[in-house]
Tab-separated table of C-alpha atoms in Angstrom:
chain	number	residue	atom	x	y	z
L	1	MET	CA	20.340	1.176	-4.379
L	2	LYS	CA	18.549	0.957	-1.025
L	3	ASN	CA	15.604	2.969	-2.409
L	4	GLU	CA	15.501	0.671	-5.425
L	5	ILE	CA	15.251	-2.361	-3.136
L	6	ASN	CA	12.495	-0.721	-1.031
L	7	ALA	CA	10.530	0.209	-4.157
L	8	ASN	CA	10.716	-3.355	-5.400
L	9	MET	CA	9.695	-4.837	-2.048
L	10	PHE	CA	6.110	-3.721	-2.634
L	11	ALA	CA	5.939	-4.180	-6.396
L	12	PHE	CA	4.167	-7.521	-6.091
L	13	SER	CA	0.448	-8.033	-6.634
L	14	LEU	CA	-1.674	-8.149	-3.500
L	15	THR	CA	-4.219	-10.867	-4.055
L	16	SER	CA	-6.046	-11.423	-0.781
L	17	PRO	CA	-7.396	-9.279	2.037
L	18	ALA	CA	-4.791	-10.747	4.392
L	19	GLU	CA	-1.981	-9.765	2.021
L	20	VAL	CA	-3.367	-6.240	1.615
L	21	ILE	CA	-3.561	-5.848	5.391
L	22	ARG	CA	-0.071	-7.255	5.897
L	23	GLY	CA	1.381	-4.937	3.259
L	24	LEU	CA	-0.396	-1.939	4.739
L	25	SER	CA	0.872	-2.603	8.259
L	26	GLU	CA	4.407	-3.236	6.980
L	27	ARG	CA	4.430	0.017	4.991
L	28	MET	CA	3.122	1.966	7.967
L	29	LYS	CA	5.773	0.427	10.219
L	30	ARG	CA	8.501	1.268	7.689
L	31	ARG	CA	7.282	4.877	7.470
L	32	ARG	CA	7.219	5.097	11.277
L	33	ILE	CA	10.768	3.775	11.578
L	34	ASP	CA	12.043	5.955	8.727
L	35	GLY	CA	10.545	8.929	10.560
L	36	GLY	CA	12.469	8.014	13.707
L	37	LEU	CA	9.321	7.361	15.737
L	38	THR	CA	8.786	4.660	18.338
L	39	GLN	CA	5.429	2.933	18.559
L	40	ARG	CA	4.648	4.988	21.662
L	41	ASP	CA	5.653	8.232	19.878
L	42	LEU	CA	3.390	7.505	16.922
L	43	ALA	CA	0.500	6.383	19.109
L	44	ALA	CA	0.677	9.633	21.087
L	45	ARG	CA	0.994	11.757	17.939
L	46	ALA	CA	-1.960	9.958	16.312
L	47	GLY	CA	-4.146	9.947	19.404
L	48	VAL	CA	-4.528	6.171	19.442
L	49	SER	CA	-3.585	3.737	22.155
L	50	TYR	CA	-0.161	2.158	22.137
L	51	GLY	CA	-1.854	-1.249	22.256
L	52	SER	CA	-3.846	-0.496	19.092
L	53	LEU	CA	-0.755	0.562	17.212
L	54	ARG	CA	1.230	-2.433	18.406
L	55	LEU	CA	-1.597	-4.816	17.476
L	56	PHE	CA	-1.775	-3.259	14.005
L	57	GLU	CA	1.932	-3.768	13.401
L	58	GLU	CA	1.781	-7.357	14.664
L	59	THR	CA	-1.532	-8.586	13.220
L	60	GLY	CA	-2.894	-5.893	10.921
L	61	LYS	CA	-5.971	-5.398	13.109
L	62	ILE	CA	-6.998	-1.784	13.698
L	63	SER	CA	-10.176	0.264	13.537
L	64	LEU	CA	-10.692	2.413	10.484
L	65	GLU	CA	-10.728	5.559	12.626
L	66	ALA	CA	-7.410	4.638	14.255
L	67	LEU	CA	-5.897	3.827	10.844
L	68	VAL	CA	-6.902	7.227	9.502
L	69	ARG	CA	-5.453	8.942	12.594
L	70	VAL	CA	-2.161	7.076	12.099
L	71	ALA	CA	-2.141	8.036	8.420
L	72	PHE	CA	-2.569	11.712	9.335
L	73	ALA	CA	0.214	11.477	11.923
L	74	LEU	CA	2.530	10.005	9.269
L	75	GLU	CA	1.412	12.550	6.632
L	76	GLY	CA	-0.100	9.807	4.497
L	77	GLU	CA	-3.733	10.914	4.508
L	78	ALA	CA	-3.689	11.796	0.805
L	79	GLU	CA	-3.319	8.098	0.004
L	80	PHE	CA	-6.944	7.557	1.090
L	81	GLU	CA	-8.033	9.631	-1.906
L	82	HIS	CA	-6.954	6.701	-4.101
L	83	LEU	CA	-9.361	4.249	-2.464
L	84	PHE	CA	-12.575	3.553	-4.360
L	85	PRO	CA	-12.085	5.948	-7.274
L	86	PRO	CA	-15.010	6.253	-9.687
L	87	ARG	CA	-14.950	3.553	-12.318
L	88	PRO	CA	-14.233	4.703	-15.859
L	89	PRO	CA	-17.216	4.658	-18.219
L	90	LYS	CA	-17.687	1.429	-20.180
L	91	THR	CA	-20.186	2.654	-22.771
L	92	ILE	CA	-21.269	5.934	-24.314
L	93	ASP	CA	-24.458	5.724	-22.225
L	94	ASP	CA	-22.283	5.940	-19.121
L	95	VAL	CA	-20.951	9.280	-20.378
L	96	VAL	CA	-24.276	10.855	-21.379
L	97	ASP	CA	-25.831	13.068	-18.720
L	98	ARG	CA	-27.596	10.766	-16.313
L	99	PRO	CA	-28.662	11.359	-12.758
L	100	VAL	CA	-26.146	10.003	-10.281
L	101	ARG	CA	-27.525	6.987	-8.451
L	102	GLN	CA	-27.655	7.464	-4.717
L	103	ARG	CA	-28.501	3.869	-3.804
L	104	VAL	CA	-29.417	0.515	-5.254
L	105	ARG	CA	-32.893	-0.948	-4.842
L	106	ARG	CA	-33.337	-4.477	-3.628
L	107	LYS	CA	-35.009	-6.869	-6.005
């Protein structure tokens, strides 16, 4: 039943950047605690400062590099593969062989 409650805790829709950040820091903290790690333990394992880790848990503020290091330390790096996936094609023209755009020109 405990796992069912934990699964449902994060089943809500995240609708703002602040909510996404809050949810991310809460999930990281939960994974740290479930792994039996203190903040200092995780900071040392991830190669980030204790202050950075503490600030992330309290406010959600952390550099991208530090976040990725923490994810690796908690064996959650594969989750980054789900960020910014390619969008599915909308039309048949999107499926036909076209050169992949490397950048967008300013108008």
